């Protein structure tokens, strides 16, 4: 079974539970926090994936990580993953759940690349404009990219909107080279 198939199966099972309980948004928001915490502390995933640590010790770690989790189904999933010795797939499973949950609610997430940090209002305006264009709710995360020189670049899966000065200069350069 491929990693993506495995991740999808677990994520789909959790999504089914979330939808059945009417808690899709709540599960997604909580799991996003967990994923961010794991990404900030990648050694937790490394420890969970270690064959030198017993199942019981791993479950203790999961219990601590999810100690404030108000959703027993999420904790149960994490414990099941450990029982099935699939610890190294925990993060991909959680990320897959977020993707499926977003898809269920017609939400897209992506990145807006900027030279300097946008104000909250500027980010909201960009999200609103892209949401209208894509006909779905869009959430963007800012990434600083000084190579853009100015302007912005938005990337949401296959959709790329590049209004950066770098892109305009590259286009101009290509046009001039084609004309010889």
Coordinates of N, CA and C in Angstrom, one line a residue, residues 20-178:
X20 N -20.0 13.3 10.4 CA -21.1 12.6 11.1 C -21.4 13.4 12.4
X21 N -20.4 13.9 13.1 CA -20.6 14.7 14.3 C -20.8 16.1 14.1
X22 N -20.7 16.6 12.8 CA -20.9 18.0 12.5 C -19.7 18.9 13.1
X23 N -18.5 18.3 13.1 CA -17.4 18.9 13.7 C -16.2 19.1 12.7
X24 N -16.5 19.1 11.4 CA -15.4 19.2 10.4 C -14.5 20.4 10.7
X25 N -15.1 21.6 10.8 CA -14.3 22.8 11.0 C -13.5 22.7 12.3
X26 N -14.1 22.2 13.3 CA -13.5 22.2 14.6 C -12.3 21.2 14.6
X27 N -12.5 20.0 14.0 CA -11.4 19.0 13.9 C -10.3 19.6 13.0
X28 N -10.6 20.3 11.9 CA -9.6 20.8 11.0 C -8.8 21.9 11.8
X29 N -9.4 22.8 12.5 CA -8.7 23.8 13.2 C -7.8 23.3 14.3
X30 N -8.3 22.3 15.0 CA -7.5 21.6 16.0 C -6.3 20.9 15.4
X31 N -6.5 20.2 14.3 CA -5.4 19.4 13.7 C -4.4 20.4 13.1
X32 N -4.8 21.5 12.6 CA -3.9 22.5 12.1 C -2.9 22.9 13.2
X33 N -3.4 23.1 14.4 CA -2.6 23.5 15.5 C -1.6 22.4 15.8
X34 N -2.1 21.2 15.8 CA -1.2 20.0 16.1 C -0.1 19.9 15.0
X35 N -0.5 20.1 13.7 CA 0.5 20.0 12.6 C 1.6 21.1 12.8
X36 N 1.1 22.3 13.2 CA 2.1 23.4 13.4 C 3.0 23.1 14.5
X37 N 2.5 22.5 15.6 CA 3.3 22.1 16.7 C 4.3 21.1 16.3
X38 N 3.9 20.1 15.5 CA 4.8 19.1 15.1 C 5.9 19.7 14.1
X39 N 5.5 20.6 13.3 CA 6.4 21.2 12.4 C 7.4 22.1 13.1
X40 N 7.0 22.6 14.3 CA 8.0 23.4 15.1 C 8.9 22.5 15.9
X41 N 8.5 21.2 16.1 CA 9.3 20.3 16.9 C 9.3 18.9 16.1
X42 N 10.0 18.9 15.0 CA 10.1 17.7 14.2 C 10.7 16.5 14.9
X43 N 11.4 16.8 16.0 CA 12.0 15.7 16.8 C 10.9 14.8 17.4
X44 N 9.7 15.3 17.6 CA 8.6 14.5 18.2 C 8.3 13.4 17.2
X45 N 8.2 13.7 15.9 CA 7.9 12.8 14.8 C 9.1 11.7 14.8
X46 N 10.3 12.2 14.9 CA 11.4 11.4 14.9 C 11.4 10.4 16.0
X47 N 11.1 10.8 17.2 CA 10.9 10.0 18.4 C 9.8 8.9 18.2
X48 N 8.7 9.4 17.7 CA 7.6 8.5 17.5 C 7.9 7.5 16.4
X49 N 8.7 7.8 15.5 CA 9.1 6.8 14.4 C 10.2 5.9 14.8
X50 N 10.8 6.1 15.9 CA 11.9 5.3 16.4 C 11.5 3.9 16.7
X51 N 12.3 2.9 16.3 CA 12.0 1.5 16.7 C 12.5 1.2 18.0
X52 N 13.3 2.1 18.6 CA 13.9 1.9 19.9 C 13.0 2.3 21.1
X53 N 11.8 2.9 20.7 CA 10.9 3.4 21.8 C 9.7 2.5 21.7
X54 N 9.3 2.0 22.9 CA 8.1 1.1 23.0 C 6.8 1.8 22.6
X55 N 5.9 0.9 22.3 CA 4.5 1.4 21.9 C 3.9 2.2 23.1
X56 N 4.1 1.7 24.3 CA 3.6 2.3 25.5 C 4.2 3.7 25.7
X57 N 5.5 3.8 25.4 CA 6.2 5.2 25.6 C 5.6 6.1 24.5
X58 N 5.4 5.6 23.3 CA 4.9 6.4 22.2 C 3.4 6.9 22.6
X59 N 2.7 6.0 23.1 CA 1.3 6.4 23.5 C 1.3 7.4 24.7
X60 N 2.3 7.3 25.5 CA 2.5 8.4 26.6 C 2.8 9.7 25.9
X61 N 3.6 9.7 24.9 CA 4.0 10.9 24.2 C 2.7 11.5 23.6
X62 N 2.0 10.6 22.9 CA 0.7 11.1 22.2 C -0.3 11.6 23.2
X63 N -0.4 11.0 24.4 CA -1.3 11.4 25.4 C -0.9 12.8 25.9
X64 N 0.4 13.1 26.0 CA 0.9 14.4 26.4 C 0.6 15.5 25.2
X65 N 0.9 15.1 24.0 CA 0.7 16.0 22.9 C -0.7 16.4 22.7
X66 N -1.6 15.4 22.9 CA -3.1 15.6 22.8 C -3.8 15.8 24.1
X67 N -3.1 16.2 25.1 CA -3.7 16.3 26.5 C -4.8 17.3 26.6
X68 N -4.8 18.3 25.8 CA -5.8 19.3 25.8 C -6.9 19.1 24.7
X69 N -6.7 18.0 23.9 CA -7.6 17.8 22.8 C -9.1 17.5 23.3
X70 N -10.0 18.3 22.9 CA -11.4 18.1 23.3 C -12.1 17.0 22.4
X71 N -11.4 16.5 21.4 CA -12.0 15.5 20.5 C -11.4 14.1 20.7
X72 N -12.1 13.2 21.3 CA -11.5 11.9 21.6 C -11.2 11.1 20.3
X73 N -12.0 11.4 19.2 CA -11.8 10.7 18.0 C -10.4 11.0 17.4
X74 N -9.9 12.2 17.6 CA -8.5 12.5 17.1 C -7.5 11.8 17.9
X75 N -7.7 11.8 19.2 CA -6.7 11.0 20.1 C -6.8 9.5 19.7
X76 N -8.0 9.0 19.6 CA -8.1 7.6 19.2 C -7.4 7.3 17.9
X77 N -7.5 8.1 16.9 CA -6.9 7.9 15.7 C -5.3 7.9 15.9
X78 N -4.8 8.8 16.6 CA -3.4 8.8 16.9 C -2.9 7.5 17.6
X79 N -3.7 7.0 18.5 CA -3.4 5.8 19.2 C -3.5 4.6 18.3
X80 N -4.5 4.6 17.4 CA -4.6 3.5 16.4 C -3.4 3.5 15.5
X81 N -3.0 4.7 15.1 CA -1.8 4.8 14.2 C -0.6 4.1 14.9
X82 N -0.4 4.3 16.2 CA 0.7 3.7 17.0 C 0.5 2.2 17.1
X83 N -0.8 1.8 17.4 CA -1.0 0.4 17.5 C -0.7 -0.3 16.2
X84 N -0.9 0.3 15.1 CA -0.7 -0.3 13.8 C 0.7 0.0 13.3
X85 N 1.6 0.5 14.1 CA 3.0 0.8 13.8 C 3.1 1.7 12.5
X86 N 2.3 2.7 12.5 CA 2.3 3.6 11.3 C 2.7 5.1 11.8
X87 N 3.5 5.1 12.9 CA 3.8 6.4 13.5 C 4.4 7.4 12.5
X88 N 5.3 6.9 11.6 CA 5.9 7.8 10.7 C 5.0 8.5 9.7
X89 N 3.7 8.0 9.6 CA 2.7 8.5 8.7 C 1.8 9.5 9.4
X90 N 2.0 9.7 10.7 CA 1.1 10.6 11.5 C 1.0 12.0 10.8
X91 N 2.1 12.6 10.6 CA 2.0 14.0 10.0 C 1.4 13.9 8.6
X92 N 1.7 13.0 7.7 CA 1.1 13.0 6.4 C -0.4 12.7 6.5
X93 N -0.8 11.9 7.5 CA -2.3 11.6 7.7 C -3.0 12.9 8.1
X94 N -2.4 13.6 9.1 CA -3.0 14.8 9.6 C -3.1 15.9 8.4
X95 N -2.0 16.0 7.6 CA -2.1 16.9 6.5 C -3.1 16.5 5.5
X96 N -3.2 15.2 5.2 CA -4.2 14.8 4.3 C -5.6 15.1 4.8
X97 N -5.8 14.9 6.1 CA -7.1 15.3 6.7 C -7.5 16.7 6.4
X98 N -6.5 17.6 6.7 CA -6.7 19.0 6.5 C -7.1 19.3 5.0
X99 N -6.4 18.6 4.1 CA -6.7 18.8 2.6 C -8.1 18.3 2.3
X100 N -8.5 17.2 2.8 CA -9.8 16.6 2.5 C -10.9 17.5 3.2
X101 N -10.6 17.9 4.4 CA -11.6 18.8 5.1 C -11.8 20.1 4.4
X102 N -10.7 20.7 3.9 CA -10.8 21.9 3.2 C -11.6 21.7 1.9
X103 N -11.4 20.6 1.2 CA -12.1 20.3 0.0 C -13.6 20.1 0.3
X104 N -13.9 19.5 1.4 CA -15.3 19.3 1.8 C -16.0 20.6 2.0
X105 N -15.3 21.6 2.5 CA -15.9 22.9 2.8 C -15.6 23.9 1.8
X106 N -15.1 23.5 0.6 CA -14.8 24.4 -0.5 C -13.8 25.5 -0.1
X107 N -12.7 25.1 0.5 CA -11.7 26.0 1.0 C -10.4 25.7 0.3
X108 N -9.6 26.7 0.0 CA -8.3 26.5 -0.6 C -7.3 27.3 0.3
X109 N -6.2 26.7 0.5 CA -5.1 27.3 1.2 C -3.9 27.5 0.3
X110 N -3.2 28.5 0.5 CA -2.0 28.8 -0.3 C -1.1 29.8 0.3
X111 N -0.2 30.3 -0.5 CA 0.8 31.2 0.0 C 0.8 32.5 -0.8
X112 N 1.0 33.6 -0.2 CA 1.2 34.9 -0.8 C 2.6 35.3 -0.5
X113 N 3.4 35.4 -1.6 CA 4.8 35.8 -1.5 C 4.9 37.3 -1.6
X114 N 5.6 37.9 -0.7 CA 5.7 39.3 -0.7 C 7.2 39.7 -0.3
X115 N 7.5 41.0 -0.6 CA 8.9 41.4 -0.2 C 8.9 41.8 1.3
X116 N 7.8 42.4 1.8 CA 7.7 42.7 3.2 C 6.3 42.4 3.7
X117 N 6.2 42.1 5.0 CA 4.9 41.6 5.6 C 3.8 42.5 5.3
X118 N 2.6 41.9 4.9 CA 1.4 42.7 4.6 C 0.7 42.9 5.9
X119 N -0.1 44.0 5.9 CA -1.0 44.3 7.1 C -2.1 43.3 7.0
X120 N -2.8 43.1 8.1 CA -3.9 42.2 8.2 C -5.0 42.6 7.1
X121 N -5.3 43.9 7.0 CA -6.3 44.3 6.0 C -5.8 44.0 4.6
X122 N -4.6 44.2 4.3 CA -4.1 43.9 2.9 C -4.2 42.4 2.6
X123 N -3.8 41.6 3.6 CA -4.0 40.1 3.4 C -5.4 39.7 3.2
X124 N -6.3 40.3 4.0 CA -7.8 40.0 3.9 C -8.3 40.5 2.5
X125 N -7.8 41.6 2.0 CA -8.3 42.1 0.7 C -7.8 41.2 -0.4
X126 N -6.6 40.7 -0.3 CA -6.1 39.7 -1.3 C -6.8 38.4 -1.2
X127 N -7.1 37.9 0.0 CA -7.8 36.7 0.1 C -9.2 36.8 -0.5
X128 N -9.9 38.0 -0.2 CA -11.2 38.2 -0.7 C -11.2 38.2 -2.2
X129 N -10.2 38.9 -2.8 CA -10.2 39.0 -4.3 C -9.9 37.6 -4.9
X130 N -9.0 36.9 -4.4 CA -8.7 35.5 -4.9 C -9.9 34.6 -4.7
X131 N -10.5 34.7 -3.5 CA -11.7 33.9 -3.2 C -12.8 34.2 -4.3
X132 N -13.0 35.4 -4.6 CA -14.0 35.8 -5.6 C -13.6 35.2 -7.0
X133 N -12.4 35.3 -7.3 CA -11.9 34.8 -8.6 C -12.0 33.2 -8.7
X134 N -11.7 32.5 -7.6 CA -11.7 31.1 -7.6 C -13.1 30.5 -7.2
X135 N -14.0 31.4 -6.8 CA -15.3 31.0 -6.3 C -15.2 30.0 -5.2
X136 N -14.3 30.2 -4.2 CA -14.2 29.4 -3.0 C -13.5 30.2 -2.0
X137 N -13.7 29.8 -0.7 CA -13.0 30.6 0.4 C -11.5 30.3 0.3
X138 N -10.7 31.3 0.4 CA -9.2 31.2 0.3 C -8.6 31.7 1.6
X139 N -7.6 30.9 2.1 CA -6.8 31.4 3.2 C -5.3 31.4 2.7
X140 N -4.7 32.5 2.9 CA -3.3 32.6 2.5 C -2.3 32.8 3.6
X141 N -1.2 32.2 3.5 CA -0.1 32.3 4.5 C 1.0 33.2 3.8
X142 N 1.5 34.1 4.5 CA 2.5 35.0 4.0 C 3.9 34.3 4.0
X143 N 4.7 34.5 3.0 CA 6.1 34.1 2.9 C 6.8 35.3 2.3
X144 N 7.9 35.6 3.0 CA 8.8 36.7 2.5 C 9.7 36.2 1.4
X145 N 9.7 36.9 0.3 CA 10.6 36.6 -0.8 C 11.1 37.9 -1.4
X146 N 12.3 38.3 -1.0 CA 12.9 39.6 -1.4 C 13.3 39.6 -2.9
X147 N 13.4 38.4 -3.5 CA 13.8 38.3 -4.9 C 12.6 38.8 -5.8
X148 N 11.4 39.0 -5.3 CA 10.3 39.5 -6.1 C 10.5 41.0 -6.4
X149 N 11.3 41.7 -5.7 CA 11.6 43.1 -5.9 C 10.4 44.0 -5.4
X150 N 9.2 43.6 -5.8 CA 8.0 44.3 -5.4 C 6.8 43.5 -5.9
X151 N 5.6 44.0 -5.5 CA 4.4 43.3 -5.9 C 4.2 42.0 -5.1
X152 N 3.3 41.1 -5.6 CA 3.0 39.9 -4.9 C 2.9 38.7 -5.9
X153 N 3.0 37.5 -5.3 CA 2.8 36.3 -6.0 C 2.0 35.4 -5.2
X154 N 0.9 34.9 -5.7 CA 0.0 34.0 -4.9 C 0.0 32.6 -5.6
X155 N 0.2 31.6 -4.8 CA 0.2 30.2 -5.2 C -0.8 29.4 -4.4
X156 N -1.7 28.8 -5.1 CA -2.7 27.9 -4.5 C -2.8 26.7 -5.4
X157 N -2.3 25.6 -4.9 CA -2.2 24.4 -5.7 C -1.8 24.7 -7.2
X158 N -2.6 24.5 -8.1 CA -2.3 24.8 -9.5 C -2.4 26.2 -10.0
X159 N -3.0 27.0 -9.2 CA -3.3 28.4 -9.5 C -2.1 29.3 -9.1
X160 N -1.6 30.1 -10.0 CA -0.5 31.0 -9.7 C -0.9 32.4 -10.3
X161 N -0.9 33.4 -9.4 CA -1.1 34.7 -9.9 C 0.2 35.5 -9.5
X162 N 0.9 35.9 -10.5 CA 2.2 36.6 -10.3 C 2.2 38.0 -10.8
X163 N 2.1 38.9 -9.8 CA 2.1 40.4 -10.1 C 3.3 41.0 -9.5
X164 N 4.4 40.2 -9.5 CA 5.7 40.7 -9.0 C 6.4 41.5 -10.0
X165 N 7.3 42.4 -9.6 CA 8.1 43.2 -10.5 C 9.1 42.2 -11.2
X166 N 9.6 41.2 -10.4 CA 10.5 40.2 -11.0 C 9.9 39.5 -12.2
X167 N 8.6 39.1 -12.0 CA 7.9 38.4 -13.1 C 7.8 39.3 -14.3
X168 N 7.5 40.6 -14.1 CA 7.3 41.5 -15.2 C 8.6 41.7 -15.9
X169 N 9.7 41.9 -15.1 CA 11.0 42.0 -15.7 C 11.4 40.8 -16.5
X170 N 11.2 39.6 -16.0 CA 11.5 38.4 -16.7 C 10.7 38.3 -18.0
X171 N 9.4 38.6 -18.0 CA 8.6 38.6 -19.2 C 9.1 39.6 -20.2
X172 N 9.5 40.8 -19.8 CA 10.0 41.8 -20.7 C 11.3 41.3 -21.3
X173 N 12.2 40.7 -20.5 CA 13.4 40.1 -21.0 C 13.2 39.1 -22.0
X174 N 12.3 38.2 -21.8 CA 12.0 37.1 -22.7 C 11.4 37.7 -24.0
X175 N 10.6 38.7 -23.9 CA 10.0 39.3 -25.1 C 11.1 39.9 -25.9
X176 N 12.0 40.7 -25.3 CA 13.1 41.3 -26.0 C 14.1 40.3 -26.6
X177 N 14.3 39.2 -25.9 CA 15.2 38.1 -26.5 C 14.5 37.4 -27.7
X178 N 13.2 37.3 -27.7 CA 12.5 36.6 -28.8 C 12.6 37.5 -30.0

